[in-house]
Amino acid sequence: MSAWLQDLQDDFLISLYSCLTPKPVSAMDPEYSILFFSKYDAKKLVAALTVFSQQFSHVPLSLEWNMIFINGLWEKMLQVPDIDSPSILSQWVHEGLQPFLLKPEAFACLHAKNVLCETFQMIVAALNGIYSDLPVEEQRNLYTGIKYYLIQDGSNQKCYSAADPGLNSTAWFKNYLGSFLEHATIGDLQLFGDEPTLQKFARNPVNIQMVSNLTLLRETAVYYTSLLTSGPGFPLSSLPDRFVCYLSPLAVSNLSRDDALSLAQRISKNCPLNLTHRGVTRERVPFSLTTEQLQVASSLVRKFEHFPPAILRALRQAAVGLSISDIENGISGKDLEASISALGEVRGWNAEQSSAIINKLLSSGYQILDGQSLAKLGSLVAGFNSSTLRRLSPEVILEAIKLPEFVQQMATLPSALKMIFVEKISSSVSHPVELVKYIPDALASYIPKSLLVFGEEKPNIQDLNSKMWTREQAAVFFNDVIKTEPDFSRLSQSVLQGFTCAAANETEAERFQELAKVMKKKNVKLGEDQLSCLVKMVTLHGIPKDLDSYPKDLLLFLSPSDYAATGSCRQYFANIGKANLDVLQRESSQRKQLLVEALACLKIPGTQVDEENAEVLGRLVCDLGGEYIRSSGGNLLKQLSQCESFLPNQEEAIRSVISSGNTTFGPPVMWSAFTLNELSGLIPVFDHSILQKIPKNALSLWLKNFAHDSPLSREQLGTVVEELLPTRHKRADGCPPSKKITEMVLNDDLMPIYYTPEELHACLKNVSLENHLSQILTYPFSIQQLAVLKRYLDETYPDGYPESLLQKLGPLTAFITPEDVSKWNITSADMLAVLLKNEPLDDQASAIIKRYVGLGNALNATALNTIGTKYVCLLNAAELNMIDSNSLKLASLNPSACSEVTKDILYAKAKRAFSDQHYLPAYYELIEPYLGGAPGVDLRSLSKDNVNMKVSTLATLKRDSLLNLTLSEVQGLLGMNLRDLEKWQNKSPIREWVQMQKQSELDKLHIGLTGGTQEGYMNIVTPKFQSPSSASLGTVAMTLHLLPTLLISFLMMLVLS
C-alpha cells in the first residue's frame, strides 16, 4: 500500500472530492485516517493538500470529514522532521491544516489530543502570519476555533499561570490570540481571565504594541482602554495614540491644564472625524460624537475658566465640550472672532452651542460680506437661524459653495437651513442644468421637484450622477435622462431609482431589457409600483430565460414556474429570501402565496423548519406563523432577529422558544451582554418574565456598551431600564444622600437605572438641568421617569418654556398638552421644524402648527416642507388658503390621504403652481400627489398624455370625478397598469365605477373585471351625499327632486327589456 501511495499525483484528493462532499456513510475509526496519512510522503501530501484547498476552498467539507482530516494530518505533522521550527510549522499550518480548521470543533479535536499550550502558541503564530490574507469570515471562524480551544476545560486562565515559568508570560494576547483579537468581544475577554489578570495582560508592552496596530470592535476598544487607565500606575502619556479616542471621563478627571491641552491635541490628531469600526458602516451619516467623547471633551474644558484664542486653538476638537455659560461668559466677542478658524473646524456642535456662538459673533459686529467670510465659519454655520440666513445675498452663498471646505459643512446642517440654502442658490441660477451643477451634494435631495424639470434643455448626465437624489426627484427627470443617454450603464444608482412606467413605455424593447439588467448590476431599489410595471415590460414577449440578470426584487411578482427556465424552485426562493420582501404588504395575498409555495418547494411537511431551510427562506421566515416558530425551536432566531415587526401569535411563540432555554443561546438566566447583542432585534418582544431572568449585570453592560448600536428605539430601551429598577417603589422622603445628582451622574448614560421615578423627582429639586437636558434626554428613561422630568420642567417654568428649552424637548414631546403649547413662543420655521421633528401625536402637532400660524408666521415653502405629508392633513381650510402657490411649488407634499376639502384646495393651488410646466412629460410627476382633488375635465386631459397612472392613485381620485370617466378614458390614464385594475375592482370607488360600465365592454379588456351592467339592464350607483353641514342644502333638495324622474326611467328600462 505504501508504494502505491507514493505514486499518487498531487491532484489525487481532487479526484476524491465527489466522495468527500457528502457526510461519511458511517463513522470512521480515527486510526484509519492516521494510518492513511502516515504512509504518504510528507512533501507530496502538502502539495496535494495545497492543490485541493485552492480548488475547493469556497465549498467547505462537512464537519465529519474535517475531523477525519485533522485527526490524520495532525499525527502526520508531528512525525515531520524539524516540526518545531517556526517556518516548517507555518508551512504545515498554512498549506495543510488551515483549510480544515475553519470549523471551531476542529480545535476541540486539538484539545482532546492534549496539544500543549506551547504548541498551540506556535499554531496561533503560524495562523497570525497569514491573517491579513484571509477573508473576514475565515478570520472570524478561526478566531471562534481558537477561543474554543482556550475555554474548553472551563479554566478562567487557560495557558496562564503566574507560578509556572513556562506559562507566566503576560504577553498572553499576543501569544494566544494575535491579530485574531480584532474579533474578540468584551464577553470573550472576560472568559479568558478575571479583571486583575486581564489588566496585567492589557498593560504588557508586547500586547500594547500589537493592539495599537489592530482595529478592535468598538466596545472591546473601550474596555481595553479602561483596563489600561482604570488602575494606578499607568500615565496617560503612555497610552497609545489609537486609544485616546476611547477614554472615559474618569480617566481624565485629574489632569493638569497642560496635560489636558496635550491630550486634547492628541485626540484631535488621532481620532478621525468619521470613525468606523469593524462591522459598522456609516455612509453619508452626519458626524456625531459618542456620549463618552462629549463627556471627555467637557472634562478637559472644565480645567479652564477663560478661553483666549491660544487656549481655543490648542483645545481644537475638545472645544466641543464648551458649555453655553462658557460661550456667553468665558469668551469675549473679540477673542471669539479671533478664534473663528479653529472653532469652525470643530465637529459635533449641538444646535444650542453653534447658535450661541453665531449670535455672539453677530452681536459683536462680525459681518458676512462675501463668500470667504461665510465659509470661514465652517461647522458653526449650523448655528444660523433661518431669518438671518435669508438676509444673506445669493451672491455670497454662491461664492461660498465654490469653496470645498465650506461644502463639507453642508451635511450636518438642520433641514430648515438646507432648504433655505437651496432657495438662495436656485434664485441665482436660471436653468436646472446650472442648479444641478452648482448645488452641493448634501443639498441635492432638498431641491424641489419643480426645479428639476429640464424641458428643452439637455441634462448633464455626469452632474446628475454625482448627486444623491430621492426617488421622487429622479422620477421627474428620468424621462429626459434615458432619451439623452445611449449607455445606461453610465447612469448612477440614484438616477436609475427614478424609473417610471411612462418613460419605459416609450423605450424600445431591446433597450428596455438593457436598462433592466443595468438596474440589477447597480443594485437599484425600486418601489412596488415600479417593480409591478417593470415585470410587465420584462415579460411583455414571454418570460426571459435569464431572470437572474434582472433585479432580484422582480421575482416577488413572478412564480417558481416562471423561473423554471433559469433555475430550480429552491434557487428561486433563495433569491426571494434575499429580496426586499417589504415591497409587498405584510398581509397581501401575493406575499402569503409566496410563503405557501416556498414551504412546498422545500418539502417541509409539518411545521418544523431546520437551519438549512431557514437560511433559504431568509426574510420569508418573518411571515411564518407561531406554530412554525414553536416547532422549529431556536433554528429561526437568527432570521427572526432581522424582522421589522411581528404579529401577536409570532411574539408569543418567540417568547415561548426563548423561555424554554433549548436554543444555542441557552436559558436567559445564563445570558451575557454579548448574547443580548446577538438577539437585540428580538428584545422588544421580551416580556417581564424573560427580562427578569436575565442577569442584571448583563443588562447593564449591554446598555452601556451595545445599546447605542442596536436597532431599538429610545422607548424600547426604556423598557429594559424598568427591569433594572426596584420592583417595589418606596415613597421617597427627600433625596437619599447616596443618590444626589452630581455632574458625574448627569454625564453617565446609565443614569436612568440609578433612580426610581420617586427618587428622581426628589433628587431633581435644587438641581439645574439647563446645561444637561439635551444630553440626558438621549438616555433610555422609562415612561414614568420621563413624566417626572416633564413635571420638573413645569415646576421650573410655570409661565411656559423659554425658546432655548423648546429645542431640547425630544422625547418629552409625548407629554405636552395644547395648554402647554399655547404658552410657547414659536416664532420661526426653524423652531417649528425642531418641534415636529420629535414626531408628536396629531393633536399635539395640530396645536403646534396653530400656535405657529397664530403668531403671524407664514406657511412658506420651509414651513410646508417641515409640516410635510405626515401633518398636512391637520391644516384647516383657513390655513390651507393662506398657502401661496409659489410656496407650494417649492414644497414636497402628498395630501392623498386627506379630506376632500383639503385635496380640493391643494389641487387648485398645485395646478396654478405647475401651470408653466403643463406641456412637459414631467408635469404628471409634479401634479400626481394632488390628483385626489382633480375634476373630471382635468383627468380626461391627462388620459391623452400617456401618463401610466398607478391604480393606487386612481383609487384616491374624487368619487364623482372617477365615476364620470368613460372606460376608454380610464384605459388611457392607466396605460401599462391597466391589468392591475382587476386586483382593485372590489375596492371603493373603483367598484362603483366598474358597476357603471357595460360588462360586454369590460370583457373586451381581457383583464378579468366583473360586476358591470349586463345588456338590457341599468345599474344605479347610490349617490354619496355629503352631510348638510358641508354640502349645500339646495344641492340635496335638487337631487331629491330628480329622484322620481330617475325611478320612471328605471321602470321603463325594465319594461322594454
PDB file of N, CA, C and O in Angstrom, residues 454-501:
ATOM      1  N   PHE A 454     -36.208  69.651 -16.892  1.00  0.00           N
ATOM      2  CA  PHE A 454     -35.241  70.173 -17.863  1.00  0.00           C
ATOM      3  C   PHE A 454     -35.908  70.715 -19.132  1.00  0.00           C
ATOM      4  O   PHE A 454     -35.365  71.566 -19.814  1.00  0.00           O
ATOM      5  N   GLY A 455     -37.094  70.209 -19.467  1.00  0.00           N
ATOM      6  CA  GLY A 455     -37.789  70.707 -20.655  1.00  0.00           C
ATOM      7  C   GLY A 455     -36.969  70.509 -21.922  1.00  0.00           C
ATOM      8  O   GLY A 455     -36.577  69.395 -22.269  1.00  0.00           O
ATOM      9  N   GLU A 456     -36.697  71.614 -22.611  1.00  0.00           N
ATOM     10  CA  GLU A 456     -35.942  71.559 -23.871  1.00  0.00           C
ATOM     11  C   GLU A 456     -34.441  71.437 -23.636  1.00  0.00           C
ATOM     12  O   GLU A 456     -33.675  71.189 -24.556  1.00  0.00           O
ATOM     13  N   GLU A 457     -34.011  71.639 -22.389  1.00  0.00           N
ATOM     14  CA  GLU A 457     -32.577  71.552 -22.078  1.00  0.00           C
ATOM     15  C   GLU A 457     -32.115  70.094 -22.066  1.00  0.00           C
ATOM     16  O   GLU A 457     -32.884  69.191 -21.745  1.00  0.00           O
ATOM     17  N   LYS A 458     -30.847  69.894 -22.359  1.00  0.00           N
ATOM     18  CA  LYS A 458     -30.262  68.554 -22.292  1.00  0.00           C
ATOM     19  C   LYS A 458     -29.559  68.404 -20.943  1.00  0.00           C
ATOM     20  O   LYS A 458     -28.643  69.164 -20.637  1.00  0.00           O
ATOM     21  N   PRO A 459     -29.979  67.462 -20.110  1.00  0.00           N
ATOM     22  CA  PRO A 459     -29.348  67.323 -18.787  1.00  0.00           C
ATOM     23  C   PRO A 459     -27.902  66.855 -18.896  1.00  0.00           C
ATOM     24  O   PRO A 459     -27.554  66.099 -19.805  1.00  0.00           O
ATOM     25  N   ASN A 460     -27.080  67.306 -17.969  1.00  0.00           N
ATOM     26  CA  ASN A 460     -25.691  66.863 -17.898  1.00  0.00           C
ATOM     27  C   ASN A 460     -25.646  65.599 -17.038  1.00  0.00           C
ATOM     28  O   ASN A 460     -25.809  65.656 -15.817  1.00  0.00           O
ATOM     29  N   ILE A 461     -25.448  64.461 -17.709  1.00  0.00           N
ATOM     30  CA  ILE A 461     -25.518  63.161 -17.014  1.00  0.00           C
ATOM     31  C   ILE A 461     -24.459  63.061 -15.926  1.00  0.00           C
ATOM     32  O   ILE A 461     -24.723  62.536 -14.830  1.00  0.00           O
ATOM     33  N   GLN A 462     -23.288  63.567 -16.193  1.00  0.00           N
ATOM     34  CA  GLN A 462     -22.197  63.466 -15.216  1.00  0.00           C
ATOM     35  C   GLN A 462     -22.564  64.205 -13.922  1.00  0.00           C
ATOM     36  O   GLN A 462     -22.330  63.703 -12.825  1.00  0.00           O
ATOM     37  N   ASP A 463     -23.158  65.397 -14.063  1.00  0.00           N
ATOM     38  CA  ASP A 463     -23.558  66.148 -12.870  1.00  0.00           C
ATOM     39  C   ASP A 463     -24.679  65.437 -12.119  1.00  0.00           C
ATOM     40  O   ASP A 463     -24.679  65.389 -10.879  1.00  0.00           O
ATOM     41  N   LEU A 464     -25.654  64.887 -12.853  1.00  0.00           N
ATOM     42  CA  LEU A 464     -26.747  64.153 -12.207  1.00  0.00           C
ATOM     43  C   LEU A 464     -26.228  62.930 -11.466  1.00  0.00           C
ATOM     44  O   LEU A 464     -26.672  62.612 -10.351  1.00  0.00           O
ATOM     45  N   ASN A 465     -25.295  62.225 -12.081  1.00  0.00           N
ATOM     46  CA  ASN A 465     -24.741  61.011 -11.472  1.00  0.00           C
ATOM     47  C   ASN A 465     -23.977  61.301 -10.188  1.00  0.00           C
ATOM     48  O   ASN A 465     -23.850  60.438  -9.322  1.00  0.00           O
ATOM     49  N   SER A 466     -23.450  62.503 -10.051  1.00  0.00           N
ATOM     50  CA  SER A 466     -22.580  62.820  -8.909  1.00  0.00           C
ATOM     51  C   SER A 466     -23.372  63.188  -7.654  1.00  0.00           C
ATOM     52  O   SER A 466     -22.795  63.394  -6.597  1.00  0.00           O
ATOM     53  N   LYS A 467     -24.716  63.276  -7.758  1.00  0.00           N
ATOM     54  CA  LYS A 467     -25.537  63.675  -6.608  1.00  0.00           C
ATOM     55  C   LYS A 467     -26.402  62.506  -6.127  1.00  0.00           C
ATOM     56  O   LYS A 467     -26.674  61.566  -6.862  1.00  0.00           O
ATOM     57  N   MET A 468     -26.853  62.637  -4.876  1.00  0.00           N
ATOM     58  CA  MET A 468     -27.791  61.662  -4.323  1.00  0.00           C
ATOM     59  C   MET A 468     -29.195  62.260  -4.364  1.00  0.00           C
ATOM     60  O   MET A 468     -29.461  63.296  -3.750  1.00  0.00           O
ATOM     61  N   TRP A 469     -30.100  61.602  -5.107  1.00  0.00           N
ATOM     62  CA  TRP A 469     -31.463  62.097  -5.279  1.00  0.00           C
ATOM     63  C   TRP A 469     -32.456  61.235  -4.522  1.00  0.00           C
ATOM     64  O   TRP A 469     -32.184  60.066  -4.231  1.00  0.00           O
ATOM     65  N   THR A 470     -33.628  61.801  -4.257  1.00  0.00           N
ATOM     66  CA  THR A 470     -34.721  60.971  -3.756  1.00  0.00           C
ATOM     67  C   THR A 470     -35.373  60.300  -4.970  1.00  0.00           C
ATOM     68  O   THR A 470     -35.180  60.736  -6.111  1.00  0.00           O
ATOM     69  N   ARG A 471     -36.152  59.256  -4.715  1.00  0.00           N
ATOM     70  CA  ARG A 471     -36.824  58.555  -5.815  1.00  0.00           C
ATOM     71  C   ARG A 471     -37.789  59.498  -6.544  1.00  0.00           C
ATOM     72  O   ARG A 471     -37.889  59.468  -7.781  1.00  0.00           O
ATOM     73  N   GLU A 472     -38.475  60.362  -5.791  1.00  0.00           N
ATOM     74  CA  GLU A 472     -39.439  61.291  -6.402  1.00  0.00           C
ATOM     75  C   GLU A 472     -38.750  62.307  -7.299  1.00  0.00           C
ATOM     76  O   GLU A 472     -39.259  62.654  -8.367  1.00  0.00           O
ATOM     77  N   GLN A 473     -37.578  62.794  -6.868  1.00  0.00           N
ATOM     78  CA  GLN A 473     -36.827  63.741  -7.699  1.00  0.00           C
ATOM     79  C   GLN A 473     -36.383  63.076  -9.000  1.00  0.00           C
ATOM     80  O   GLN A 473     -36.556  63.621 -10.095  1.00  0.00           O
ATOM     81  N   ALA A 474     -35.797  61.886  -8.860  1.00  0.00           N
ATOM     82  CA  ALA A 474     -35.264  61.192 -10.037  1.00  0.00           C
ATOM     83  C   ALA A 474     -36.374  60.859 -11.033  1.00  0.00           C
ATOM     84  O   ALA A 474     -36.145  60.857 -12.249  1.00  0.00           O
ATOM     85  N   ALA A 475     -37.591  60.616 -10.533  1.00  0.00           N
ATOM     86  CA  ALA A 475     -38.714  60.308 -11.435  1.00  0.00           C
ATOM     87  C   ALA A 475     -39.042  61.494 -12.338  1.00  0.00           C
ATOM     88  O   ALA A 475     -39.466  61.312 -13.486  1.00  0.00           O
ATOM     89  N   VAL A 476     -38.815  62.711 -11.842  1.00  0.00           N
ATOM     90  CA  VAL A 476     -39.137  63.912 -12.614  1.00  0.00           C
ATOM     91  C   VAL A 476     -38.250  64.030 -13.851  1.00  0.00           C
ATOM     92  O   VAL A 476     -38.710  64.386 -14.937  1.00  0.00           O
ATOM     93  N   PHE A 477     -36.954  63.708 -13.691  1.00  0.00           N
ATOM     94  CA  PHE A 477     -36.049  63.876 -14.851  1.00  0.00           C
ATOM     95  C   PHE A 477     -35.662  62.561 -15.522  1.00  0.00           C
ATOM     96  O   PHE A 477     -34.871  62.531 -16.446  1.00  0.00           O
ATOM     97  N   PHE A 478     -36.254  61.433 -15.071  1.00  0.00           N
ATOM     98  CA  PHE A 478     -35.865  60.134 -15.633  1.00  0.00           C
ATOM     99  C   PHE A 478     -36.131  60.057 -17.135  1.00  0.00           C
ATOM    100  O   PHE A 478     -35.315  59.551 -17.906  1.00  0.00           O
ATOM    101  N   ASN A 479     -37.269  60.575 -17.558  1.00  0.00           N
ATOM    102  CA  ASN A 479     -37.623  60.542 -18.976  1.00  0.00           C
ATOM    103  C   ASN A 479     -36.601  61.308 -19.819  1.00  0.00           C
ATOM    104  O   ASN A 479     -36.178  60.862 -20.883  1.00  0.00           O
ATOM    105  N   ASP A 480     -36.180  62.480 -19.309  1.00  0.00           N
ATOM    106  CA  ASP A 480     -35.180  63.279 -20.015  1.00  0.00           C
ATOM    107  C   ASP A 480     -33.849  62.537 -20.111  1.00  0.00           C
ATOM    108  O   ASP A 480     -33.152  62.605 -21.125  1.00  0.00           O
ATOM    109  N   VAL A 481     -33.508  61.823 -19.043  1.00  0.00           N
ATOM    110  CA  VAL A 481     -32.208  61.151 -18.977  1.00  0.00           C
ATOM    111  C   VAL A 481     -32.122  59.989 -19.963  1.00  0.00           C
ATOM    112  O   VAL A 481     -31.148  59.873 -20.714  1.00  0.00           O
ATOM    113  N   ILE A 482     -33.128  59.109 -19.984  1.00  0.00           N
ATOM    114  CA  ILE A 482     -32.988  57.925 -20.848  1.00  0.00           C
ATOM    115  C   ILE A 482     -33.116  58.280 -22.334  1.00  0.00           C
ATOM    116  O   ILE A 482     -32.687  57.518 -23.192  1.00  0.00           O
ATOM    117  N   LYS A 483     -33.707  59.444 -22.618  1.00  0.00           N
ATOM    118  CA  LYS A 483     -33.729  59.902 -24.013  1.00  0.00           C
ATOM    119  C   LYS A 483     -32.361  60.436 -24.427  1.00  0.00           C
ATOM    120  O   LYS A 483     -31.975  60.369 -25.588  1.00  0.00           O
ATOM    121  N   THR A 484     -31.623  60.958 -23.444  1.00  0.00           N
ATOM    122  CA  THR A 484     -30.333  61.601 -23.718  1.00  0.00           C
ATOM    123  C   THR A 484     -29.178  60.610 -23.699  1.00  0.00           C
ATOM    124  O   THR A 484     -28.250  60.709 -24.497  1.00  0.00           O
ATOM    125  N   GLU A 485     -29.237  59.640 -22.772  1.00  0.00           N
ATOM    126  CA  GLU A 485     -28.092  58.763 -22.516  1.00  0.00           C
ATOM    127  C   GLU A 485     -28.175  57.462 -23.323  1.00  0.00           C
ATOM    128  O   GLU A 485     -29.072  56.649 -23.107  1.00  0.00           O
ATOM    129  N   PRO A 486     -27.215  57.241 -24.236  1.00  0.00           N
ATOM    130  CA  PRO A 486     -27.240  55.999 -25.027  1.00  0.00           C
ATOM    131  C   PRO A 486     -26.753  54.778 -24.241  1.00  0.00           C
ATOM    132  O   PRO A 486     -27.145  53.658 -24.525  1.00  0.00           O
ATOM    133  N   ASP A 487     -25.889  55.011 -23.237  1.00  0.00           N
ATOM    134  CA  ASP A 487     -25.302  53.911 -22.477  1.00  0.00           C
ATOM    135  C   ASP A 487     -25.842  53.931 -21.046  1.00  0.00           C
ATOM    136  O   ASP A 487     -25.383  54.694 -20.204  1.00  0.00           O
ATOM    137  N   PHE A 488     -26.834  53.079 -20.773  1.00  0.00           N
ATOM    138  CA  PHE A 488     -27.480  53.078 -19.454  1.00  0.00           C
ATOM    139  C   PHE A 488     -26.512  52.718 -18.328  1.00  0.00           C
ATOM    140  O   PHE A 488     -26.736  53.087 -17.172  1.00  0.00           O
ATOM    141  N   SER A 489     -25.454  52.000 -18.638  1.00  0.00           N
ATOM    142  CA  SER A 489     -24.508  51.590 -17.588  1.00  0.00           C
ATOM    143  C   SER A 489     -23.768  52.791 -16.998  1.00  0.00           C
ATOM    144  O   SER A 489     -23.147  52.687 -15.942  1.00  0.00           O
ATOM    145  N   ARG A 490     -23.856  53.924 -17.672  1.00  0.00           N
ATOM    146  CA  ARG A 490     -23.222  55.141 -17.155  1.00  0.00           C
ATOM    147  C   ARG A 490     -24.067  55.820 -16.081  1.00  0.00           C
ATOM    148  O   ARG A 490     -23.600  56.712 -15.385  1.00  0.00           O
ATOM    149  N   LEU A 491     -25.329  55.420 -15.966  1.00  0.00           N
ATOM    150  CA  LEU A 491     -26.235  56.069 -15.012  1.00  0.00           C
ATOM    151  C   LEU A 491     -26.008  55.540 -13.602  1.00  0.00           C
ATOM    152  O   LEU A 491     -25.783  54.349 -13.393  1.00  0.00           O
ATOM    153  N   SER A 492     -26.091  56.431 -12.625  1.00  0.00           N
ATOM    154  CA  SER A 492     -25.875  56.041 -11.233  1.00  0.00           C
ATOM    155  C   SER A 492     -27.111  55.352 -10.662  1.00  0.00           C
ATOM    156  O   SER A 492     -28.213  55.459 -11.202  1.00  0.00           O
ATOM    157  N   GLN A 493     -26.898  54.676  -9.555  1.00  0.00           N
ATOM    158  CA  GLN A 493     -27.997  54.018  -8.837  1.00  0.00           C
ATOM    159  C   GLN A 493     -29.063  55.038  -8.448  1.00  0.00           C
ATOM    160  O   GLN A 493     -30.263  54.783  -8.544  1.00  0.00           O
ATOM    161  N   SER A 494     -28.611  56.225  -8.036  1.00  0.00           N
ATOM    162  CA  SER A 494     -29.521  57.268  -7.586  1.00  0.00           C
ATOM    163  C   SER A 494     -30.425  57.767  -8.713  1.00  0.00           C
ATOM    164  O   SER A 494     -31.608  58.038  -8.492  1.00  0.00           O
ATOM    165  N   VAL A 495     -29.884  57.872  -9.925  1.00  0.00           N
ATOM    166  CA  VAL A 495     -30.673  58.309 -11.077  1.00  0.00           C
ATOM    167  C   VAL A 495     -31.629  57.200 -11.517  1.00  0.00           C
ATOM    168  O   VAL A 495     -32.805  57.444 -11.807  1.00  0.00           O
ATOM    169  N   LEU A 496     -31.147  55.968 -11.536  1.00  0.00           N
ATOM    170  CA  LEU A 496     -31.953  54.841 -12.022  1.00  0.00           C
ATOM    171  C   LEU A 496     -33.165  54.547 -11.141  1.00  0.00           C
ATOM    172  O   LEU A 496     -34.158  53.993 -11.612  1.00  0.00           O
ATOM    173  N   GLN A 497     -33.093  54.923  -9.865  1.00  0.00           N
ATOM    174  CA  GLN A 497     -34.236  54.653  -8.971  1.00  0.00           C
ATOM    175  C   GLN A 497     -35.463  55.477  -9.351  1.00  0.00           C
ATOM    176  O   GLN A 497     -36.559  55.245  -8.846  1.00  0.00           O
ATOM    177  N   GLY A 498     -35.290  56.445 -10.274  1.00  0.00           N
ATOM    178  CA  GLY A 498     -36.421  57.258 -10.709  1.00  0.00           C
ATOM    179  C   GLY A 498     -37.233  56.623 -11.815  1.00  0.00           C
ATOM    180  O   GLY A 498     -38.123  57.268 -12.384  1.00  0.00           O
ATOM    181  N   PHE A 499     -36.960  55.362 -12.139  1.00  0.00           N
ATOM    182  CA  PHE A 499     -37.656  54.634 -13.210  1.00  0.00           C
ATOM    183  C   PHE A 499     -39.164  54.876 -13.167  1.00  0.00           C
ATOM    184  O   PHE A 499     -39.793  54.740 -12.119  1.00  0.00           O
ATOM    185  N   THR A 500     -39.710  55.253 -14.324  1.00  0.00           N
ATOM    186  CA  THR A 500     -41.163  55.446 -14.419  1.00  0.00           C
ATOM    187  C   THR A 500     -41.720  54.612 -15.567  1.00  0.00           C
ATOM    188  O   THR A 500     -41.052  54.357 -16.559  1.00  0.00           O
ATOM    189  N   CYS A 501     -42.968  54.221 -15.403  1.00  0.00           N
ATOM    190  CA  CYS A 501     -43.643  53.409 -16.416  1.00  0.00           C
ATOM    191  C   CYS A 501     -43.819  54.204 -17.716  1.00  0.00           C
ATOM    192  O   CYS A 501     -43.710  53.659 -18.810  1.00  0.00           O
TER     193      CYS A 501
END
